[in-house]
PDB file of C-alpha atoms in Angstrom:
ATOM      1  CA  UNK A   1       7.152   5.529 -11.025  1.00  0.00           C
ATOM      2  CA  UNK A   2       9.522   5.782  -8.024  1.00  0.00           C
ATOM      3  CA  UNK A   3       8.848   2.518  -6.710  1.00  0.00           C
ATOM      4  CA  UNK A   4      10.104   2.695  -2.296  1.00  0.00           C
ATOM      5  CA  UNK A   5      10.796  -1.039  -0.573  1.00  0.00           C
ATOM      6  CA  UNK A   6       9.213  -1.026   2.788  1.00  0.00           C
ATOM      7  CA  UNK A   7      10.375  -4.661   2.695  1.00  0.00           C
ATOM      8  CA  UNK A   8      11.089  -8.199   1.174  1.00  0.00           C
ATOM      9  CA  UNK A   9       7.333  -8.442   0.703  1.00  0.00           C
ATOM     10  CA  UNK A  10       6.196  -4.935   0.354  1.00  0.00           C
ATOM     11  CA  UNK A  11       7.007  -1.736  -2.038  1.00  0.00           C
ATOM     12  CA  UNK A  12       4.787   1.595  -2.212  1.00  0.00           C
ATOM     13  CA  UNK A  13       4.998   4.351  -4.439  1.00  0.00           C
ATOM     14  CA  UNK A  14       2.513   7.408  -5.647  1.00  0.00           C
ATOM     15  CA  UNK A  15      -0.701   7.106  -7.820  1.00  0.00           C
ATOM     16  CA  UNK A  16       0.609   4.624 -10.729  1.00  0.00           C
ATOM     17  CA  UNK A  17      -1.207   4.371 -13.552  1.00  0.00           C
ATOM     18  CA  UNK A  18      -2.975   1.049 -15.959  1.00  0.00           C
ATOM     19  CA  UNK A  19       0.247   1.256 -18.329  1.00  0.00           C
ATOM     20  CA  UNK A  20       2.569  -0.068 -15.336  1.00  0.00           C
ATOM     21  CA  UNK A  21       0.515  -2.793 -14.269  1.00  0.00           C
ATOM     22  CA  UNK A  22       2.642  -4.521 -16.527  1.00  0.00           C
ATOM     23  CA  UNK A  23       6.219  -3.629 -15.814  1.00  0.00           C
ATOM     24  CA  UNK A  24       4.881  -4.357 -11.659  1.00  0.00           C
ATOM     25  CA  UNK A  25       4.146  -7.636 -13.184  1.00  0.00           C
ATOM     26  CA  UNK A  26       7.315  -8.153 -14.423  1.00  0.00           C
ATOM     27  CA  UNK A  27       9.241  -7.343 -11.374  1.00  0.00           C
ATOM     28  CA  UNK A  28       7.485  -9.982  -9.341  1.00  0.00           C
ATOM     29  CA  UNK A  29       4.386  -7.989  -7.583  1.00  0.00           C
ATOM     30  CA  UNK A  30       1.757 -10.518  -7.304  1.00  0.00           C
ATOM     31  CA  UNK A  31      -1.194  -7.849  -5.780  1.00  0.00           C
ATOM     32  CA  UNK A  32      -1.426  -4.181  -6.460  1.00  0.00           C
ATOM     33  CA  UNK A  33      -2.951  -2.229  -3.661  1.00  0.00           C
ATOM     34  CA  UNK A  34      -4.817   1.117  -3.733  1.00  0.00           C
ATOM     35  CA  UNK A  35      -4.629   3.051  -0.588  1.00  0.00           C
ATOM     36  CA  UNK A  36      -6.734   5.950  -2.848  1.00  0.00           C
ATOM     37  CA  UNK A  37     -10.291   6.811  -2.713  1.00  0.00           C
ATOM     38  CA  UNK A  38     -11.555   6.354  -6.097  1.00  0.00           C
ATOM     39  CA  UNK A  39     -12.189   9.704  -7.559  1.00  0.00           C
ATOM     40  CA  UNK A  40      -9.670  11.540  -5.579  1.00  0.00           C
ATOM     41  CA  UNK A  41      -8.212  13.291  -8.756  1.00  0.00           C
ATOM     42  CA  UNK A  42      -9.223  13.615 -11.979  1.00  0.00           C
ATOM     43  CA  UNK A  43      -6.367  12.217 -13.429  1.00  0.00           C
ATOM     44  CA  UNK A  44      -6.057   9.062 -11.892  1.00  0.00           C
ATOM     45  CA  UNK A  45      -7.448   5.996 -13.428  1.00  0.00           C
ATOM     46  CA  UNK A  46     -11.229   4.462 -12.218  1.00  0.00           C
ATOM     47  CA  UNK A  47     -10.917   1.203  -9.986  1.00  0.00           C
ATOM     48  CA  UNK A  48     -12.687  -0.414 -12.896  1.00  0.00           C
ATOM     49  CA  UNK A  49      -9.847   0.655 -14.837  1.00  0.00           C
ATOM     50  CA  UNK A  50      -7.040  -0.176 -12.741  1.00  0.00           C
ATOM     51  CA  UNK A  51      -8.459  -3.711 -12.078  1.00  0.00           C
ATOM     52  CA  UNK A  52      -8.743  -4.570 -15.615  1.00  0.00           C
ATOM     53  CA  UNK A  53      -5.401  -3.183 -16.253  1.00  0.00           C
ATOM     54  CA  UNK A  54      -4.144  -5.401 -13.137  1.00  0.00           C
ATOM     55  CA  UNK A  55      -6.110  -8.245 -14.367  1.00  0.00           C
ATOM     56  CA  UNK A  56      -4.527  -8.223 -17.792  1.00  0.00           C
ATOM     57  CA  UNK A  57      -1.173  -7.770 -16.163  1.00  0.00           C
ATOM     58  CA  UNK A  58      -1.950 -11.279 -13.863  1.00  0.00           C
ATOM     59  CA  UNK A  59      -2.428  -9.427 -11.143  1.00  0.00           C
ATOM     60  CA  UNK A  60      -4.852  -9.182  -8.034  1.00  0.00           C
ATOM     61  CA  UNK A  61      -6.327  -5.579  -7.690  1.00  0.00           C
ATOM     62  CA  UNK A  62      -7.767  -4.384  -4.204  1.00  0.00           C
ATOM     63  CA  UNK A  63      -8.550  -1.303  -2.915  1.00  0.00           C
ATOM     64  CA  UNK A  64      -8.184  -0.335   0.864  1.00  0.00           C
ATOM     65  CA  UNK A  65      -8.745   3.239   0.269  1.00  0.00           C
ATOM     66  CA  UNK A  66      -8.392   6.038   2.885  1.00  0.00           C
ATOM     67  CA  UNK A  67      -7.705   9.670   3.111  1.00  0.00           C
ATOM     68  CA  UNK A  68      -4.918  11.289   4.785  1.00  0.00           C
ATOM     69  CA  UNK A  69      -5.173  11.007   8.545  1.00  0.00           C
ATOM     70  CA  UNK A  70      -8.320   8.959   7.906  1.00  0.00           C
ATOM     71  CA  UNK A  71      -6.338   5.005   8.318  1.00  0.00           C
ATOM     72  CA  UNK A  72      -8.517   3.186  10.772  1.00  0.00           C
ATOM     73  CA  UNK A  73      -7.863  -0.201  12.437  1.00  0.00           C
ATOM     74  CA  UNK A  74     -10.250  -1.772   9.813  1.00  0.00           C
ATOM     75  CA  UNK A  75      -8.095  -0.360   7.316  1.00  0.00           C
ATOM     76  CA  UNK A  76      -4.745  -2.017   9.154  1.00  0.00           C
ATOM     77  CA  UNK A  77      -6.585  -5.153   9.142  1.00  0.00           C
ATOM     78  CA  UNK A  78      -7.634  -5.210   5.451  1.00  0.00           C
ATOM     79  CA  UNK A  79      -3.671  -4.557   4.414  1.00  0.00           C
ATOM     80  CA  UNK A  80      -2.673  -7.402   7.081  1.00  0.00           C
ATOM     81  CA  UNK A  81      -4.860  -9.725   4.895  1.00  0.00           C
ATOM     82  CA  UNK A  82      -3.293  -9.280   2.195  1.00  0.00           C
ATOM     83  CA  UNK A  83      -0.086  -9.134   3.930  1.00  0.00           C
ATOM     84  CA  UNK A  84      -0.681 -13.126   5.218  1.00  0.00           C
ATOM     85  CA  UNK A  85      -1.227 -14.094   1.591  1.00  0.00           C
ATOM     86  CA  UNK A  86       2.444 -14.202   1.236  1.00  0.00           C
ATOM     87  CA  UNK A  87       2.128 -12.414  -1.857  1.00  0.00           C
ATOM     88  CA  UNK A  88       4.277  -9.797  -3.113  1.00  0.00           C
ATOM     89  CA  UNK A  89       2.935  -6.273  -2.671  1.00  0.00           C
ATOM     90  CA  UNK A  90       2.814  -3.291  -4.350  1.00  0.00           C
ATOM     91  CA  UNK A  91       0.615  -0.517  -2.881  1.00  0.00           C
ATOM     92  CA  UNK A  92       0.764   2.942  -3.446  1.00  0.00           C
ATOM     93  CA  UNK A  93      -1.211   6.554  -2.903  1.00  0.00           C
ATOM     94  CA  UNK A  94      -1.122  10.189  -3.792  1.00  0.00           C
ATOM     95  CA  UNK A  95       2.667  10.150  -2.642  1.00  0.00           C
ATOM     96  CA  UNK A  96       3.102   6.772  -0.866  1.00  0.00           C
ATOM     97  CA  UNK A  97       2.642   7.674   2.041  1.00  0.00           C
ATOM     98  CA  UNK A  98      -0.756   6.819   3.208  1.00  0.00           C
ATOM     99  CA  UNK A  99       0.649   3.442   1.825  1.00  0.00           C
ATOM    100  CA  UNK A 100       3.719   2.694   4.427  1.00  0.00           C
ATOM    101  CA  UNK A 101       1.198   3.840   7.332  1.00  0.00           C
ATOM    102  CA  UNK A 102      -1.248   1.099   6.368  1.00  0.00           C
ATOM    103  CA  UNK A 103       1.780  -1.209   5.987  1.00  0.00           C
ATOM    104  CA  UNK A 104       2.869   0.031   9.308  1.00  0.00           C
ATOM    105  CA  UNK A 105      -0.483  -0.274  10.908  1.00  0.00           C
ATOM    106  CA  UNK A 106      -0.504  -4.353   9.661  1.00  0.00           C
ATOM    107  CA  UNK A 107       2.563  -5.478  10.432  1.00  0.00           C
ATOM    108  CA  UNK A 108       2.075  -4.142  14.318  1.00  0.00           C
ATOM    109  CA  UNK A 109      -1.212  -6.132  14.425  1.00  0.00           C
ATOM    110  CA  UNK A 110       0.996  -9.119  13.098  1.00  0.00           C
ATOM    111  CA  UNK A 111       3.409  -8.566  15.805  1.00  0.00           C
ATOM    112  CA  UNK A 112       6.156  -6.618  14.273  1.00  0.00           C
ATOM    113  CA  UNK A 113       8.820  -4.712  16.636  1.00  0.00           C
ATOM    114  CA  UNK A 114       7.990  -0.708  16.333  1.00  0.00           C
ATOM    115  CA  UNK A 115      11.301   0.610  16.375  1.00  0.00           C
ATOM    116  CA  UNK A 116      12.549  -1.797  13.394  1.00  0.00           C
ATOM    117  CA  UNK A 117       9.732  -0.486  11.817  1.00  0.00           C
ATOM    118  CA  UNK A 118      10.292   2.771  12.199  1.00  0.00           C
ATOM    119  CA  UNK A 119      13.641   2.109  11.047  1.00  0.00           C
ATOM    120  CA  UNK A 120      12.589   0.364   7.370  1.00  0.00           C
ATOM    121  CA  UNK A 121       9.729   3.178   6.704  1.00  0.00           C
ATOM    122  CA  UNK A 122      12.882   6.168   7.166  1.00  0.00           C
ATOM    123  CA  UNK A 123      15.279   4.523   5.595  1.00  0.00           C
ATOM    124  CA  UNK A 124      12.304   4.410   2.362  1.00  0.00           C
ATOM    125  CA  UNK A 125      11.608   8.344   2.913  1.00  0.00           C
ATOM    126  CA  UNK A 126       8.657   7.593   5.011  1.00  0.00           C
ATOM    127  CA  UNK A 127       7.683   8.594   8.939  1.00  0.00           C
ATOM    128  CA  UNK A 128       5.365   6.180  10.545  1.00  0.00           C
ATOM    129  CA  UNK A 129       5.226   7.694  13.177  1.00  0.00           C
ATOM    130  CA  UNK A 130       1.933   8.337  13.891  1.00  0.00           C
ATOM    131  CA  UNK A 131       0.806   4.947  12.760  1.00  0.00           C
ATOM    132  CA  UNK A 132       3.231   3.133  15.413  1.00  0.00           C
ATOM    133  CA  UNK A 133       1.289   5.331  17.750  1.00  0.00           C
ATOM    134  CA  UNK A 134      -2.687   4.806  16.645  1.00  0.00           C
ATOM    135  CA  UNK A 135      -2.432   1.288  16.100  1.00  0.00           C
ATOM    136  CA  UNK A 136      -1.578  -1.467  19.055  1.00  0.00           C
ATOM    137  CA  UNK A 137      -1.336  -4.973  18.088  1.00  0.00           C
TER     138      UNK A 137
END
C-alpha cells in the first residue's frame, strides 16, 4: 500500500484490501473511506467485506463512491462530513486519485484557500485541478 498524506487529517492511496484494515488501524486512521463503486474490479474486496474487515480493525467504513470524472457536489459534501468528525482519514480509489479530488472538493466547501490546496495535493503526486475548478464553496 503506498499510503499519500493530503494532510494532518487525511491520507489516500489505491484500492487497499481487508488484510490492511489492520495495519491503518495501527497507524492512527480512525475511518476508512471508499471513493470506489462496489464492483468496479473483480479483484477488489465487496463493501460487505471491507466493512467487516474495518469493523474488526475498530474502524468506521463508508463508502462515497464515484467514477472518474463522475465527483458531484453531493459527493464533496458526503467527504466534508466525515471530514468535520475530526477523525483521522484514510480514503483511497483505483489509484488515489478520485480520492484527493473528493478531499479537494470538501475542504473548498469548508473554506479552504485553493492555491494551498493545490499546493498539498502536488506535493502528494496528485492534480486537483479540476476539482478546485467544479466545486465553489
Amino acid at each position: 500500500m503506498n499510503i499519500k498524506k493530503l494532510d494532518e487529517q487525511v491520507s489516500v492511496s489505491e484500492h487497499i484490501t481487508c488484510e490492511e484494515m489492520a495495519p491503518l488501524a495501527q497507524s492512527g486512521v480512525q475511518v476508512v473511506v471508499c471513493n470506489c463503486p462496489e464492483g468496479e474490479s473483480d479483484v477488489h474486496p465487496s463493501y460487505e467485506a471491507m466493512e467487516r474487515a474495518a469493523q474488526d480493525a475498530g474502524l468506521r467504513f463508508i463508502a462515497i463512491p464515484f467514477t472518474r470524472g463522475r465527483m458531484t457536489r453531493e459527493d464533496c459534501e458526503a467527504f466534508r462530513n466525515v471530514l468535520q468528525s475530526g477523525e483521522k482519514i484514510h480514503a483511497f480509489c483505483r489509484t488515489g486519485n478520485r480520492s484527493s479530488q473528493v478531499w479537494a472538493g470538501a475542504k473548498i466547501l469548508m473554506g479552504a484557500d485553493k492555491k494551498q490546496l493545490h499546493s498539498q495535493a502536488q506535493a502528494a503526486g496528485f492534480d486537483v485541478s479540476a476539482a478546485l475548478v467544479a466545486i465553489d464553496s
